[in-house]
C-alpha cells in the first residue's frame, strides 16, 4: 500500500510569517510530487509540482524535494489570511501500466491576521 | 473548472436505491478518475478510466461501478446505496497525457447523502 503522510494540523501562523508544510511518502519509486490547496467546501486546486531534488519556487510558494529521505515540503512566504486552507500532498507513481496520484490526508493551515 | 463538470452537485437518496453520478469533460483527455473524500480519510480513488470502455479499480471500489462510452463522459454508479457511501465525490482528469509532470484537474464535486 503506497502511503503519503502529512501532519493533519491545524497549523496556525501569523500573517506575514512563513508556513511550512511537510509530507513523507513510502514508495521509493515515486517520481513526481504535487501540492494542492483546498478551500472549505471547494475542490482541490493544483498549486505546485516538483520532480527533481532541490527547491522549486513560484511566487510566494517554494516546493522542496528530497528523494533520499522520501520527503517533500511546501513553504509559503509572507502568509496571508487568504492562504488559510487545507493543503494536500500528492505523489505520482506507476501502478502497472498506468500512473496514479496518491493523496495525503491534508494539513489544515490557518493564517491569523 | 478547466472544462470539467459534475452533476448533480448535491443529492440525497435512500438506502438501497441506485445512484449515478456524471462527470463531463471538454478537454478530450484520455484519463479520468473518480475519488471520494471523507474526513479522516482524505481523497481515495474509487475507479479510473484510461480510455473509452477501459476502466480499472482503485482502492475503494467495492459497491461502485463505472462506465465510459464516450471520451467526454465518465459515470459512477452506486448499485445499491448505503449510508457508508455518504461522501463528497470528485471527478478528475489528467493532463493531455498521463505524463509524470501532469497533475489532475478536479471537478466541483458532488455531495451525496444516503439516508
XYZ file of N, CA and C in Angstrom:
684
model
N 0.840 -1.184 0.000
C 0.000 0.000 0.000
C 0.888 1.252 0.000
N 0.767 2.056 -1.035
C 1.557 3.275 -1.103
C 0.932 4.304 -0.184
N 1.763 4.882 0.688
C 1.238 5.819 1.666
C 1.885 7.183 1.536
N 1.079 8.190 1.807
C 1.529 9.579 1.832
C 1.054 10.151 3.161
N 2.019 10.612 3.960
C 1.711 11.069 5.303
C 1.908 12.577 5.434
N 0.935 13.196 6.062
C 1.020 14.625 6.353
C 0.569 14.861 7.786
N 1.121 15.886 8.401
C 0.628 16.328 9.691
C -0.755 16.943 9.480
N -1.735 16.463 10.256
C -3.106 16.925 9.995
C -3.324 18.372 10.436
N -2.432 18.842 11.357
C -2.608 20.191 11.872
C -3.695 20.228 12.935
N -4.313 21.390 13.148
C -4.114 22.588 12.336
C -2.785 23.278 12.615
N -2.234 23.861 11.553
C -1.048 24.674 11.646
C -1.490 26.128 11.634
N -1.134 26.829 12.654
C -1.556 28.219 12.784
C -0.336 29.133 12.732
N -0.345 30.118 11.827
C 0.761 31.066 11.714
C 0.199 32.478 11.643
N 0.978 33.457 12.087
C 0.516 34.845 11.965
C 0.723 35.353 10.541
N -0.063 36.311 10.171
C 0.060 36.943 8.854
C 1.482 37.460 8.661
N 2.041 37.191 7.473
C 3.393 37.636 7.157
C 4.477 36.622 7.479
N 4.142 35.597 8.222
C 5.131 34.571 8.599
C 5.295 33.551 7.480
N 6.275 32.666 7.671
C 6.469 31.551 6.739
C 5.734 30.324 7.273
N 4.905 29.736 6.427
C 4.227 28.484 6.783
C 4.985 27.332 6.135
N 5.256 26.293 6.912
C 6.000 25.137 6.417
C 5.129 23.896 6.521
N 4.867 23.271 5.386
C 4.006 22.089 5.331
C 4.844 20.907 4.859
N 4.691 19.783 5.542
C 5.572 18.652 5.282
C 4.806 17.408 4.844
N 5.511 16.547 4.138
C 4.883 15.346 3.588
C 5.967 14.274 3.430
N 5.671 13.055 3.831
C 6.562 11.927 3.559
C 5.807 10.873 2.782
N 6.532 10.063 2.024
C 5.890 9.051 1.197
C 6.651 7.744 1.316
N 5.949 6.650 1.076
C 6.536 5.327 1.333
C 7.145 4.676 0.091
N 6.653 5.043 -1.093
C 7.088 4.356 -2.319
C 8.330 5.016 -2.903
N 9.457 4.310 -2.835
C 10.699 4.876 -3.350
C 10.674 5.070 -4.852
N 9.733 4.399 -5.536
C 9.609 4.557 -6.977
C 8.817 5.783 -7.387
N 8.325 6.542 -6.440
C 7.548 7.744 -6.757
C 8.399 8.729 -7.523
N 7.782 9.380 -8.498
C 8.586 10.158 -9.422
C 8.201 11.618 -9.531
N 6.989 11.965 -9.201
C 6.617 13.382 -9.241
C 5.663 13.674 -8.091
N 5.667 14.948 -7.681
C 5.051 15.307 -6.417
C 4.282 16.614 -6.591
N 3.106 16.656 -6.009
C 2.201 17.774 -6.256
C 1.668 18.311 -4.942
N 1.441 19.609 -4.932
C 0.751 20.246 -3.815
C -0.543 20.864 -4.316
N -1.630 20.517 -3.602
C -2.939 21.067 -3.897
C -3.410 21.901 -2.711
N -4.163 22.915 -3.004
C -4.828 23.735 -1.985
C -6.329 23.494 -2.107
N -6.985 23.305 -0.971
C -8.429 23.070 -0.974
C -9.088 23.966 0.065
N -9.863 24.914 -0.406
C -10.655 25.734 0.488
C -11.872 24.926 0.940
N -12.389 25.277 2.101
C -13.521 24.558 2.669
C -14.702 24.545 1.701
N -15.205 23.362 1.411
C -16.358 23.232 0.534
C -16.043 23.319 -0.946
N -14.774 23.404 -1.279
C -14.365 23.529 -2.681
C -13.538 22.317 -3.113
N -13.208 22.279 -4.394
C -12.410 21.173 -4.906
C -10.924 21.503 -4.807
N -10.075 20.480 -4.800
C -8.620 20.720 -4.752
C -8.134 21.457 -5.998
N -7.166 22.337 -5.778
C -6.614 23.167 -6.850
C -5.091 22.982 -6.843
N -4.525 22.625 -7.990
C -3.089 22.402 -8.085
C -2.329 23.724 -7.963
N -1.336 23.767 -7.045
C -0.565 24.994 -6.913
C 0.924 24.804 -7.231
N 1.463 23.597 -7.050
C 2.886 23.375 -7.316
C 3.101 21.918 -7.690
N 4.125 21.672 -8.516
C 4.605 20.312 -8.675
C 6.126 20.347 -8.744
N 6.741 19.225 -8.373
C 8.192 19.131 -8.391
C 8.563 17.692 -8.687
N 9.646 17.472 -9.428
C 10.065 16.109 -9.732
C 11.566 15.911 -9.597
N 12.319 17.005 -9.384
C 13.762 16.890 -9.189
C 14.118 17.282 -7.767
N 15.144 16.637 -7.236
C 15.615 17.015 -5.906
C 15.996 18.490 -5.862
N 15.679 19.125 -4.726
C 16.025 20.522 -4.566
C 14.793 21.371 -4.364
N 14.938 22.643 -4.690
C 13.872 23.611 -4.479
C 13.294 24.078 -5.808
N 12.012 24.387 -5.768
C 11.342 24.995 -6.914
C 10.473 26.127 -6.382
N 10.684 27.323 -6.920
C 9.988 28.496 -6.415
C 8.977 29.000 -7.436
N 7.827 29.431 -6.921
C 6.798 30.052 -7.773
C 6.099 31.100 -6.931
N 6.516 32.355 -7.106
C 5.938 33.427 -6.307
C 6.253 33.246 -4.838
N 5.219 33.221 -4.015
C 5.434 33.060 -2.567
C 5.596 31.603 -2.151
N 5.439 30.690 -3.088
C 5.492 29.262 -2.795
C 6.836 28.662 -3.204
N 7.376 27.810 -2.327
C 8.567 27.035 -2.653
C 8.312 25.582 -2.296
N 8.490 24.698 -3.274
C 8.417 23.263 -3.019
C 9.833 22.729 -2.883
N 10.024 21.824 -1.935
C 11.331 21.219 -1.707
C 11.180 19.704 -1.760
N 12.115 19.042 -2.424
C 12.062 17.601 -2.575
C 13.389 16.973 -2.197
N 13.320 15.925 -1.378
C 14.498 15.139 -1.017
C 14.115 13.672 -1.182
N 14.469 13.104 -2.338
C 14.059 11.727 -2.636
C 14.764 10.723 -1.729
N 15.985 11.004 -1.328
C 16.700 10.070 -0.450
C 15.979 9.921 0.879
N 15.420 11.012 1.381
C 14.683 10.994 2.641
C 13.190 10.761 2.437
N 12.764 10.682 1.178
C 11.349 10.477 0.845
C 10.505 11.557 1.497
N 10.892 12.768 1.255
C 10.321 13.918 1.941
C 10.098 15.048 0.942
N 8.913 15.657 1.032
C 8.616 16.820 0.204
C 7.933 17.857 1.081
N 8.233 19.115 0.860
C 7.653 20.162 1.684
C 7.193 21.326 0.818
N 6.351 22.143 1.416
C 5.859 23.366 0.773
C 6.039 24.512 1.761
N 6.747 25.543 1.324
C 6.896 26.744 2.129
C 6.054 27.854 1.510
N 5.330 28.557 2.365
C 4.551 29.706 1.918
C 5.109 30.924 2.639
N 5.723 31.810 1.871
C 6.299 33.029 2.466
C 5.249 34.118 2.535
N 5.446 35.050 3.498
C 4.520 36.175 3.633
C 3.074 35.673 3.636
N 2.781 34.745 4.516
C 1.449 34.120 4.554
C 0.352 35.170 4.702
N -0.730 34.933 3.991
C -1.887 35.819 4.013
C -3.116 35.056 4.525
N -4.065 35.782 5.110
C -5.300 35.089 5.546
C -5.949 34.295 4.422
N -5.788 34.747 3.177
C -6.367 34.028 2.038
C -5.667 32.695 1.756
N -4.524 32.457 2.409
C -3.842 31.172 2.283
C -4.441 30.113 3.215
N -5.345 30.521 4.082
C -5.982 29.591 5.012
C -6.789 28.564 4.222
N -6.390 27.320 4.324
C -6.990 26.243 3.537
C -6.364 24.927 3.991
N -6.835 23.844 3.426
C -6.196 22.540 3.615
C -5.262 22.297 2.439
N -4.040 21.880 2.744
C -3.033 21.640 1.700
C -2.803 20.126 1.594
N -2.983 19.627 0.384
C -2.868 18.199 0.110
C -1.575 17.921 -0.639
N -0.839 16.962 -0.148
C 0.348 16.471 -0.840
C -0.081 15.261 -1.671
N 0.409 15.169 -2.887
C 0.062 14.039 -3.753
C 1.309 13.527 -4.443
N 1.388 12.225 -4.588
C 2.572 11.572 -5.131
C 2.158 10.717 -6.325
N 2.905 10.859 -7.413
C 2.581 10.107 -8.610
C 3.588 8.983 -8.785
N 3.075 7.774 -8.934
C 3.953 6.634 -9.149
C 3.251 5.662 -10.068
N 4.008 4.740 -10.603
C 3.436 3.802 -11.555
C 2.712 2.690 -10.816
N 1.574 2.305 -11.368
C 0.836 1.179 -10.830
C 0.518 0.270 -11.994
N 1.401 -0.610 -12.346
C 1.220 -1.377 -13.566
C 1.561 -0.496 -14.749
N 0.637 -0.387 -15.685
C 0.910 0.405 -16.883
C 0.375 1.827 -16.770
N -0.251 2.151 -15.663
C -0.834 3.481 -15.526
C -0.319 4.164 -14.269
N -0.050 5.470 -14.407
C 0.352 6.244 -13.244
C -0.881 6.693 -12.477
N -0.769 6.779 -11.168
C -1.870 7.266 -10.344
C -1.328 8.180 -9.266
N -2.175 9.138 -8.884
C -1.850 10.027 -7.780
C -2.394 9.454 -6.481
N -1.546 9.419 -5.471
C -1.974 9.046 -4.123
C -1.875 10.290 -3.269
N -2.934 10.584 -2.544
C -3.013 11.806 -1.756
C -2.794 11.545 -0.274
N -2.157 12.516 0.391
C -2.165 12.538 1.839
C -3.500 13.073 2.319
N -3.702 13.031 3.633
C -4.985 13.441 4.195
C -5.099 14.955 4.335
N -3.982 15.640 4.150
C -4.036 17.096 4.154
C -3.664 17.714 5.485
N -3.132 18.927 5.408
C -2.811 19.741 6.576
C -3.639 21.007 6.523
N -4.370 21.278 7.589
C -5.180 22.497 7.664
C -4.293 23.647 8.127
N -4.204 24.678 7.323
C -3.423 25.866 7.632
C -4.362 27.022 7.948
N -4.091 27.687 9.058
C -4.831 28.894 9.415
C -3.839 30.032 9.540
N -4.074 31.119 8.801
C -3.229 32.312 8.875
C -4.025 33.381 9.612
N -3.485 33.801 10.747
C -4.195 34.747 11.606
C -3.796 36.193 11.300
N -4.794 37.054 11.068
C -4.481 38.465 10.765
C -3.815 39.147 11.953
N -14.075 25.226 -14.120
C -13.006 24.325 -13.692
C -12.398 23.583 -14.856
N -11.735 24.311 -15.724
C -10.945 23.746 -16.810
C -11.713 22.734 -17.625
N -13.013 22.968 -17.887
C -13.750 22.103 -18.764
C -14.147 20.785 -18.173
N -14.394 20.730 -16.895
C -14.861 19.503 -16.277
C -16.032 19.836 -15.372
N -17.147 19.186 -15.586
C -18.339 19.450 -14.806
C -18.897 18.151 -14.237
N -19.444 18.259 -13.034
C -20.053 17.114 -12.378
C -21.530 17.410 -12.127
N -22.334 16.363 -12.248
C -23.740 16.521 -11.932
C -24.273 15.245 -11.280
N -25.210 15.369 -10.316
C -25.666 16.637 -9.745
C -24.634 17.205 -8.785
N -24.828 18.402 -8.290
C -23.924 18.970 -7.281
C -24.258 18.451 -5.883
N -25.523 18.233 -5.659
C -25.978 17.700 -4.375
C -27.050 16.643 -4.654
N -27.046 15.604 -3.828
C -28.102 14.596 -3.957
C -28.321 13.926 -2.621
N -29.596 13.746 -2.283
C -29.990 12.960 -1.122
C -30.773 11.766 -1.644
N -30.389 10.589 -1.223
C -31.044 9.380 -1.702
C -31.282 8.435 -0.546
N -32.131 7.448 -0.777
C -32.453 6.493 0.270
C -31.589 5.248 0.156
N -31.329 4.638 1.273
C -30.583 3.381 1.311
C -31.222 2.361 0.388
N -30.389 1.696 -0.388
C -30.864 0.640 -1.270
C -31.196 1.077 -2.680
N -31.216 2.366 -2.923
C -31.536 2.842 -4.274
C -30.265 2.980 -5.105
N -30.369 2.807 -6.418
C -29.202 3.037 -7.278
C -29.020 4.532 -7.529
N -27.772 4.941 -7.658
C -27.460 6.348 -7.892
C -26.366 6.429 -8.954
N -26.515 7.344 -9.883
C -25.478 7.565 -10.897
C -25.033 9.009 -10.870
N -23.716 9.177 -10.770
C -23.101 10.495 -10.829
C -22.401 10.633 -12.180
N -22.461 11.850 -12.711
C -21.910 12.061 -14.047
C -20.744 13.039 -14.002
N -19.736 12.727 -14.793
C -18.598 13.623 -14.990
C -18.453 13.869 -16.481
N -18.383 15.135 -16.866
C -18.297 15.510 -18.276
C -17.106 16.428 -18.476
N -16.262 16.117 -19.448
C -15.104 16.961 -19.727
C -15.104 17.405 -21.186
N -14.561 18.574 -21.396
C -14.481 19.123 -22.757
C -13.023 19.227 -23.205
N -12.105 18.603 -22.455
C -10.668 18.724 -22.738
C -10.139 17.608 -23.631
N -10.979 16.621 -23.901
C -10.569 15.480 -24.722
C -9.405 14.699 -24.100
N -9.341 14.698 -22.746
C -8.290 13.955 -22.067
C -8.655 12.484 -21.978
N -7.643 11.670 -22.073
C -7.854 10.225 -22.080
C -8.160 9.692 -20.680
N -7.497 10.246 -19.667
C -7.586 9.680 -18.327
C -8.587 10.445 -17.464
N -9.463 9.679 -16.821
C -10.450 10.247 -15.904
C -10.512 9.406 -14.645
N -10.861 10.058 -13.524
C -10.795 9.409 -12.214
C -12.013 9.792 -11.375
N -12.409 8.863 -10.528
C -13.403 9.157 -9.501
C -12.770 8.950 -8.126
N -12.889 9.989 -7.271
C -12.411 9.932 -5.902
C -13.586 10.202 -4.969
N -13.455 9.718 -3.749
C -14.330 10.146 -2.679
C -13.474 10.780 -1.597
N -14.059 11.760 -0.906
C -13.324 12.454 0.137
C -14.132 12.444 1.415
N -13.530 11.916 2.469
C -14.177 11.784 3.762
C -13.250 12.314 4.840
N -13.814 12.923 5.881
C -12.982 13.390 6.999
C -12.177 12.243 7.587
N -10.917 12.484 7.789
C -10.055 11.461 8.375
C -9.492 10.478 7.381
N -9.986 10.505 6.148
C -9.513 9.559 5.136
C -8.896 10.250 3.925
N -9.180 11.491 3.749
C -8.645 12.192 2.593
C -9.298 11.729 1.304
N -8.600 11.944 0.205
C -9.091 11.563 -1.115
C -8.693 10.121 -1.409
N -9.665 9.307 -1.760
C -9.392 7.904 -2.080
C -9.943 7.568 -3.463
N -9.140 6.877 -4.225
C -9.502 6.551 -5.603
C -10.505 5.410 -5.638
N -11.595 5.625 -6.366
C -12.633 4.600 -6.487
C -12.413 3.773 -7.762
N -12.436 4.443 -8.896
C -12.194 3.829 -10.200
C -11.534 4.870 -11.090
N -10.908 4.377 -12.128
C -10.379 5.306 -13.121
C -10.529 4.720 -14.509
N -10.382 5.568 -15.498
C -10.521 5.143 -16.892
C -9.333 5.662 -17.691
N -8.822 4.780 -18.550
C -7.697 5.168 -19.392
C -8.074 5.150 -20.867
N -9.366 5.175 -21.127
C -9.855 5.266 -22.487
C -11.293 4.806 -22.547
N -11.925 5.011 -23.704
C -13.309 4.572 -23.874
C -13.393 3.073 -23.638
N -14.304 2.702 -22.751
C -14.553 1.310 -22.343
C -13.375 0.678 -21.577
N -12.357 1.451 -21.258
C -11.221 0.932 -20.490
C -11.232 1.531 -19.090
N -11.516 0.678 -18.105
C -11.586 1.154 -16.730
C -10.859 0.177 -15.817
N -10.543 0.663 -14.623
C -9.884 -0.199 -13.649
C -10.261 0.267 -12.252
N -10.064 -0.652 -11.286
C -10.456 -0.363 -9.917
C -9.397 0.441 -9.192
N -9.870 1.258 -8.235
C -8.986 1.930 -7.304
C -9.005 1.211 -5.970
N -8.655 1.929 -4.914
C -8.508 1.296 -3.602
C -9.817 1.082 -2.867
N -10.902 1.763 -3.257
C -12.175 1.641 -2.539
C -13.305 1.403 -3.542
N -13.180 0.395 -4.376
C -14.114 0.187 -5.474
C -15.359 -0.631 -5.107
N -15.348 -1.309 -3.969
C -16.495 -2.161 -3.615
C -17.775 -1.338 -3.520
N -18.831 -1.810 -4.197
C -20.119 -1.136 -4.162
C -20.295 -0.090 -5.249
N -19.254 0.081 -6.055
C -19.279 1.070 -7.139
C -18.977 0.402 -8.480
N -19.596 0.946 -9.528
C -19.230 0.562 -10.881
C -19.116 1.822 -11.726
N -18.423 1.713 -12.843
C -18.228 2.864 -13.713
C -18.456 2.443 -15.160
N -18.707 3.469 -15.968
C -18.790 3.224 -17.405
C -18.284 4.446 -18.145
N -17.682 4.160 -19.290
C -17.193 5.245 -20.140
C -17.429 4.832 -21.592
N -18.510 5.346 -22.148
C -18.881 5.018 -23.520
C -18.419 6.091 -24.509
N -18.069 7.270 -23.980
C -17.559 8.358 -24.806
C -16.377 8.987 -24.084
N -15.461 9.570 -24.814
C -14.299 10.190 -24.192
C -14.701 11.218 -23.150
N -15.759 11.960 -23.407
C -16.089 13.090 -22.558
C -16.876 12.737 -21.298
N -17.444 11.544 -21.215
C -18.308 11.205 -20.084
C -17.812 9.996 -19.309
N -17.801 10.139 -17.982
C -17.392 9.052 -17.084
C -18.442 8.983 -15.982
N -19.151 7.868 -15.926
C -20.260 7.718 -14.995
C -19.865 6.831 -13.828
N -20.273 7.230 -12.634
C -20.063 6.428 -11.431
C -21.423 6.001 -10.908
N -21.622 4.703 -10.711
C -22.897 4.179 -10.237
C -22.722 3.476 -8.908
N -23.569 3.845 -7.966
C -23.697 3.113 -6.716
C -24.866 2.162 -6.920
N -24.584 0.894 -6.975
C -25.619 -0.085 -7.349
C -26.769 -0.107 -6.357
N -26.447 -0.032 -5.073
C -27.443 -0.041 -4.000
C -26.849 0.783 -2.863
N -27.230 2.046 -2.811
C -26.565 2.983 -1.922
C -26.669 2.585 -0.454
N -25.587 2.776 0.276
C -25.556 2.539 1.713
C -25.101 3.815 2.422
N -25.367 3.894 3.707
C -25.013 5.099 4.464
C -23.501 5.342 4.454
N -22.721 4.267 4.333
C -21.257 4.416 4.304
C -20.768 5.078 3.016
N -21.660 5.217 2.057
C -21.291 5.877 0.811
C -21.662 7.363 0.817
N -22.165 7.840 1.932
C -22.337 9.282 2.111
C -20.956 9.917 2.081
N -20.756 10.843 1.154
C -19.420 11.383 0.947
C -19.487 12.535 -0.052
N -18.335 13.150 -0.271
C -18.187 14.082 -1.390
C -17.400 13.365 -2.475
N -17.944 13.349 -3.664
C -17.327 12.639 -4.781
C -16.739 13.643 -5.772
N -15.482 13.431 -6.094
C -14.800 14.289 -7.056
C -14.404 13.486 -8.283
N -14.643 14.077 -9.428
C -14.116 13.570 -10.679
C -12.860 14.366 -11.015
N -11.901 13.730 -11.650
C -10.678 14.419 -12.049
C -10.252 13.945 -13.422
N -9.559 14.827 -14.123
C -8.959 14.467 -15.398
C -7.464 14.720 -15.308
N -6.716 13.927 -16.053
C -5.277 14.121 -16.068
C -4.929 15.132 -17.140
N -3.646 15.390 -17.313
C -3.227 16.333 -18.324
C -3.465 15.771 -19.709
N -2.871 16.357 -20.701
C -3.058 15.843 -22.064
C -2.643 14.386 -22.200
N -1.781 13.939 -21.303
C -1.415 12.533 -21.257
C -1.235 12.189 -19.795
N -0.786 10.992 -19.508
C -0.521 10.676 -18.112
C 0.961 10.857 -17.803
N 1.595 11.757 -18.530
C 2.974 12.132 -18.251
C 3.154 12.459 -16.771
N 4.322 12.116 -16.264
C 4.588 12.324 -14.849
C 4.480 13.782 -14.416
N 4.602 14.705 -15.362
C 4.589 16.111 -14.993
C 3.178 16.676 -14.824
N 2.177 15.896 -15.209
C 0.816 16.421 -15.143
C 0.115 15.974 -13.872
N -0.471 16.945 -13.194
C -1.335 16.614 -12.077
C -2.738 16.414 -12.580
N -3.669 16.375 -11.682
C -5.069 16.211 -12.047
C -5.792 17.539 -11.876
N -6.839 17.720 -12.678
C -7.763 18.838 -12.514
C -9.080 18.270 -12.030
N -9.604 18.851 -10.986
C -10.803 18.315 -10.344
C -12.056 19.077 -10.743
N -13.160 18.345 -10.789
C -14.456 18.966 -10.905
C -14.881 19.560 -9.571
N -16.051 20.171 -9.565
C -16.521 20.874 -8.369
C -17.059 19.947 -7.284
N -17.269 18.701 -7.610
C -17.691 17.734 -6.604
C -19.197 17.534 -6.546
N -19.577 16.363 -6.048
C -20.981 16.019 -5.777
C -21.074 15.613 -4.321
N -21.922 16.305 -3.595
C -22.149 15.943 -2.187
C -23.338 14.988 -2.131
N -23.066 13.737 -1.783
C -24.089 12.702 -1.755
C -24.392 12.316 -0.319
N -25.667 12.322 0.015
C -26.115 11.895 1.333
C -27.062 10.724 1.163
N -26.757 9.623 1.838
C -27.603 8.430 1.792
C -28.306 8.307 3.143
N -29.635 8.363 3.117
C -30.402 8.344 4.372
C -31.174 7.025 4.543
